[in-house]
Short mmCIF file of C-alpha atoms in Angstrom, two decimals:
data_model
loop_
_atom_site.label_atom_id
_atom_site.label_comp_id
_atom_site.label_asym_id
_atom_site.label_seq_id
_atom_site.Cartn_x
_atom_site.Cartn_y
_atom_site.Cartn_z
CA MET A 98 120.48 243.49 163.34
CA GLU A 99 118.56 242.35 165.59
CA GLU A 100 118.29 238.51 163.60
CA ARG A 101 121.48 238.53 162.91
CA ALA A 102 122.63 238.86 166.71
CA SER A 103 120.01 236.11 167.60
CA TYR A 104 121.27 234.42 165.52
CA ALA A 105 124.90 234.76 165.97
CA VAL A 106 123.67 233.53 170.31
CA GLU A 107 122.24 230.54 168.74
CA ILE A 108 125.20 229.23 167.28
CA ASP A 109 127.29 230.25 169.71
CA GLU A 110 124.91 227.96 172.27
CA VAL A 111 125.01 225.09 170.13
CA VAL A 112 129.07 225.03 169.70
CA ARG A 113 129.13 225.32 173.78
CA TRP A 114 126.37 222.27 173.59
CA LYS A 115 128.65 220.05 171.47
CA GLU A 116 132.36 221.44 172.65
CA GLY A 117 133.87 218.24 174.37
CA LYS A 118 130.47 215.87 173.51
CA ILE A 119 130.63 212.67 171.36
CA GLN A 120 129.01 213.66 168.43
CA VAL A 121 126.74 210.38 167.39
CA LEU A 122 125.38 209.41 164.04
CA LEU A 123 122.39 207.28 164.40
CA VAL A 124 121.59 205.32 161.25
CA ASP A 125 117.54 203.74 161.99
CA SER A 126 114.64 203.97 159.71
CA ASP A 127 112.24 203.59 162.31
CA PRO A 128 110.64 207.08 163.82
CA ILE A 129 109.82 205.06 167.29
CA TRP A 130 113.87 204.49 167.76
CA GLN A 131 114.96 207.25 166.53
CA GLN A 132 112.96 208.87 169.47
CA ARG A 133 113.82 206.51 171.94
CA MET A 134 117.30 206.41 170.84
CA ALA A 135 117.53 210.36 170.85
CA GLU A 136 116.01 210.15 174.32
CA LEU A 137 119.13 207.60 175.40
CA ILE A 138 121.87 209.11 173.95
CA ASN A 139 120.94 213.26 174.62
CA ALA A 140 120.41 212.30 178.46
CA GLU A 141 124.23 211.55 178.66
CA PRO A 142 126.65 214.77 179.92
CA ASP A 143 129.00 213.21 177.18
CA MET A 144 127.27 212.81 174.01
CA ASN A 145 125.01 213.82 171.54
CA ILE A 146 122.58 212.49 168.80
CA PHE A 147 124.21 215.07 166.03
CA HIS A 148 122.18 213.64 162.97
CA ILE A 149 120.01 211.08 161.90
CA ALA A 150 120.03 209.33 158.82
CA THR A 151 116.89 206.62 157.62
CA ASN A 152 118.84 204.87 154.85
CA LYS A 153 122.62 204.12 153.21
CA GLU A 154 122.88 207.12 151.27
CA SER A 155 122.15 209.74 153.67
CA ALA A 156 124.82 207.76 156.35
CA ILE A 157 127.40 207.82 153.49
CA ARG A 158 126.62 211.58 152.85
CA ALA A 159 126.54 212.60 156.78
CA CYS A 160 129.95 210.55 156.93
CA GLU A 161 131.06 213.04 154.15
CA GLN A 162 129.87 216.26 155.24
CA LEU A 163 129.82 216.25 159.04
CA ASP A 164 132.34 216.08 162.02
CA LEU A 165 130.63 212.59 163.60
CA ASP A 166 132.34 210.52 165.99
CA VAL A 167 130.73 207.11 166.29
CA MET A 168 128.16 205.47 164.16
CA ILE A 169 124.67 203.47 165.45
CA LEU A 170 123.37 201.46 162.94
CA ASP A 171 120.27 199.38 162.15
CA LEU A 172 121.10 196.53 159.85
CA VAL A 173 117.35 196.51 158.82
CA LEU A 174 116.88 199.91 156.73
CA HIS A 175 113.71 199.79 155.07
CA SER A 176 113.09 196.01 155.70
CA SER A 177 116.40 194.84 153.85
CA GLN A 178 119.57 193.91 156.53
CA GLN A 179 121.81 194.39 153.41
CA ASP A 180 121.45 197.76 153.16
CA GLY A 181 123.12 197.98 156.53
CA LEU A 182 125.27 195.74 155.35
CA TYR A 183 126.63 197.97 152.66
CA THR A 184 126.48 200.64 154.52
CA ILE A 185 128.57 200.07 156.85
CA SER A 186 131.31 198.67 153.77
CA GLU A 187 131.12 201.85 152.03
CA VAL A 188 131.15 204.15 155.53
CA LEU A 189 134.58 202.92 156.06
CA LYS A 190 135.94 203.60 152.46
CA ILE A 191 134.81 207.17 153.30
CA LYS A 192 136.25 207.39 157.12
CA SER A 193 137.90 205.16 160.46
CA MET A 194 134.78 205.52 161.95
CA PRO A 195 133.49 202.57 165.15
CA ILE A 196 130.32 201.26 164.44
CA ILE A 197 128.04 200.45 166.50
CA ILE A 198 125.25 197.67 165.17
CA LEU A 199 122.21 198.24 167.26
CA THR A 200 119.12 195.96 165.94
CA CYS A 201 116.25 192.95 166.28
CA LEU A 202 118.39 190.65 164.02
CA TYR A 203 120.34 187.90 166.38
CA GLU A 204 121.65 185.04 163.74
CA SER A 205 124.85 183.46 163.94
CA GLU A 206 125.83 183.99 160.31
CA ILE A 207 124.71 188.18 160.31
CA ILE A 208 126.22 188.76 163.36
CA VAL A 209 129.69 187.20 161.94
CA GLU A 210 129.25 188.22 158.49
CA THR A 211 128.70 192.16 159.94
CA MET A 212 131.63 191.76 162.25
CA LEU A 213 133.81 191.07 159.32
CA ALA A 214 132.34 193.83 157.30
CA GLY A 215 133.97 196.05 160.26
CA ALA A 216 131.64 197.00 162.86
CA ILE A 217 133.00 197.07 166.15
CA ASN A 218 129.85 196.28 168.26
CA TYR A 219 126.69 194.12 168.17
CA ILE A 220 123.69 194.97 170.29
CA THR A 221 120.31 193.84 170.04
CA LYS A 222 117.73 196.18 170.23
CA ILE A 223 115.72 194.37 173.55
CA ASN A 224 119.27 196.05 175.33
CA TYR A 225 119.15 199.25 173.99
CA ALA A 226 120.30 200.95 177.14
CA ASP A 227 123.52 199.53 176.98
CA VAL A 228 124.13 201.53 173.60
CA ALA A 229 125.56 204.75 175.83
CA ASN A 230 128.15 202.82 177.40
CA ALA A 231 129.62 200.87 174.66
CA VAL A 232 129.58 204.64 172.51
CA ARG A 233 131.77 205.48 174.86
CA GLU A 234 134.06 202.51 174.73
CA ALA A 235 134.05 203.18 171.03
CA TYR A 236 134.77 206.79 171.39
CA ARG A 237 138.26 205.75 173.58
CA GLY A 238 139.40 203.07 171.23
CA GLN A 239 138.40 200.31 174.12
CA SER A 240 135.38 198.78 172.70
CA SER A 241 134.32 195.10 174.01
CA LEU A 242 132.03 193.36 172.79
CA HIS A 243 128.41 192.73 174.60
CA ALA A 244 127.29 190.09 175.87
CA ASP A 245 124.74 189.71 172.95
CA VAL A 246 127.43 188.27 170.46
CA ALA A 247 130.56 187.68 172.54
CA SER A 248 129.73 184.12 173.23
CA ILE A 249 128.82 183.61 169.46
CA ILE A 250 132.15 185.46 168.42
CA ARG A 251 134.10 183.04 170.56
CA ASN A 252 132.60 179.76 169.26
CA GLU A 253 133.10 180.91 165.39
CA ILE A 254 136.75 181.94 165.72
CA GLY A 255 137.38 178.66 167.93
CA LEU A 256 135.52 176.77 164.43
CA ASP A 257 137.59 178.41 162.48
CA LYS A 258 141.16 177.44 164.14
CA ARG A 259 139.66 173.90 164.17
CA LYS A 260 139.19 174.12 160.83
CA GLU A 261 142.80 175.89 160.11
CA LEU A 262 143.95 173.33 161.82
CA HIS A 263 142.58 170.18 159.86
CA ARG A 264 143.84 171.68 156.46
CA ILE A 265 147.64 172.34 157.08
CA LEU A 266 147.50 168.77 159.54
CA THR A 267 148.15 165.83 157.51
CA PRO A 268 145.60 162.50 158.68
CA THR A 269 148.85 160.80 159.96
CA GLU A 270 149.91 163.93 162.05
CA LYS A 271 146.44 164.13 163.43
CA GLU A 272 146.65 160.27 164.67
CA ILE A 273 150.12 161.45 166.30
CA LEU A 274 148.18 164.23 168.25
CA GLN A 275 145.85 161.89 168.85
CA LEU A 276 147.99 159.46 170.32
CA ILE A 277 150.63 161.36 172.56
CA GLY A 278 147.35 163.56 173.78
CA TRP A 279 146.15 160.08 174.81
CA GLY A 280 149.29 159.28 176.34
CA TYR A 281 151.32 156.73 174.29
CA LYS A 282 155.41 156.45 173.74
CA GLN A 283 156.38 157.60 170.50
CA PRO A 284 157.95 153.79 169.84
CA VAL A 285 154.14 152.06 170.23
CA ILE A 286 152.93 154.59 168.04
CA ARG A 287 155.49 154.05 165.37
CA GLU A 288 153.92 150.42 165.66
CA LEU A 289 150.84 151.03 166.12
CA LEU A 290 150.65 153.45 162.49
CA GLY A 291 153.78 151.35 160.85
CA VAL A 292 156.03 153.67 160.38
CA THR A 293 159.59 154.12 160.77
CA GLU A 294 161.72 155.93 163.12
CA ASN A 295 163.13 158.04 160.27
CA THR A 296 159.35 159.10 159.28
CA MET A 297 158.23 159.08 162.83
CA LYS A 298 160.93 161.95 163.54
CA SER A 299 159.72 163.63 160.53
CA HIS A 300 156.11 163.82 161.71
CA VAL A 301 156.83 164.81 164.66
CA ARG A 302 159.04 167.85 163.58
CA ASN A 303 155.90 169.24 161.74
CA ILE A 304 153.85 168.86 163.74
CA ILE A 305 156.08 170.82 166.48
CA ARG A 306 156.60 173.47 163.14
CA LYS A 307 153.07 173.61 162.91
CA PHE A 308 151.89 174.53 166.29
CA ASN A 309 154.94 176.75 166.87
CA ALA A 310 155.47 174.38 169.85
CA SER A 311 158.84 173.91 171.84
CA SER A 312 157.68 169.99 172.05
CA ILE A 313 155.64 167.53 170.45
CA HIS A 314 154.00 167.55 174.09
CA GLU A 315 153.35 171.06 174.04
CA ALA A 316 151.65 170.39 170.83
CA ALA A 317 149.29 168.06 171.15
CA GLU A 318 148.23 170.41 174.39
CA LYS A 319 147.38 173.37 171.92
CA ALA A 320 145.86 170.61 169.86
CA LYS A 321 143.79 169.62 172.55
CA ARG A 322 142.77 173.45 173.61
CA ARG A 323 141.94 173.91 170.16
CA GLY A 324 139.66 171.04 170.25
CA LEU A 325 140.84 169.09 167.67
CA TYR A 326 140.41 166.20 170.09
CA ASN A 327 139.97 165.05 173.67
CA ARG A 328 140.45 162.08 175.83
CA GLN A 329 137.55 160.18 174.64
CA ASP A 330 137.05 160.81 171.23
CA ARG A 331 139.01 160.00 167.59
CA ILE A 332 139.80 162.93 165.99
CA THR A 333 137.33 163.91 162.76
CA CYS A 334 139.27 164.80 159.45
#
């Protein structure tokens, strides 16, 4: 009877300890980092490490069986960064959970692939102290990209937009945008390109539509802001 009473008290203490705290799943195969992150997170008044998983399989089981709020995931689990990527996709099939990457990897291709897989933040281990605040933001649905990767993601988005513009614009439309941006009037552009007035009007209408703009000059400004051309360089196809 005394053992049962003692057990009930222990359970009650655990419930009070968990109540109101952000429950964090740490997925990392390195014992040193497990201890370091447990000390960091458990020292915060509003969160705790509820469970530690060391591989993809145990992380998935934890997500299926436990009431968790946020995951901190190392991409390299037992020397395979693919395990980390697979963990993201498999976990998100089970439940919608904010996943924060904490890893030593810093290649732009890996960062972009990870974010596309569904992670909401990416922090390098050299800046691991920033994870606690990232957990709070993720839990509140207010996650902002860490400075480690923000510029890389912005550059990739800009590159994708420029590639998309090159796909949807014809060579003549690109040339017209460049010449408009350089200050040339449409009659001069017609002469330079050797097109009729009606053909020019058709190109202008298409450009305005593709940029969702109100005028050709607004479209040219949008093209310039997206890096399609500048004041000196010609458009590259």
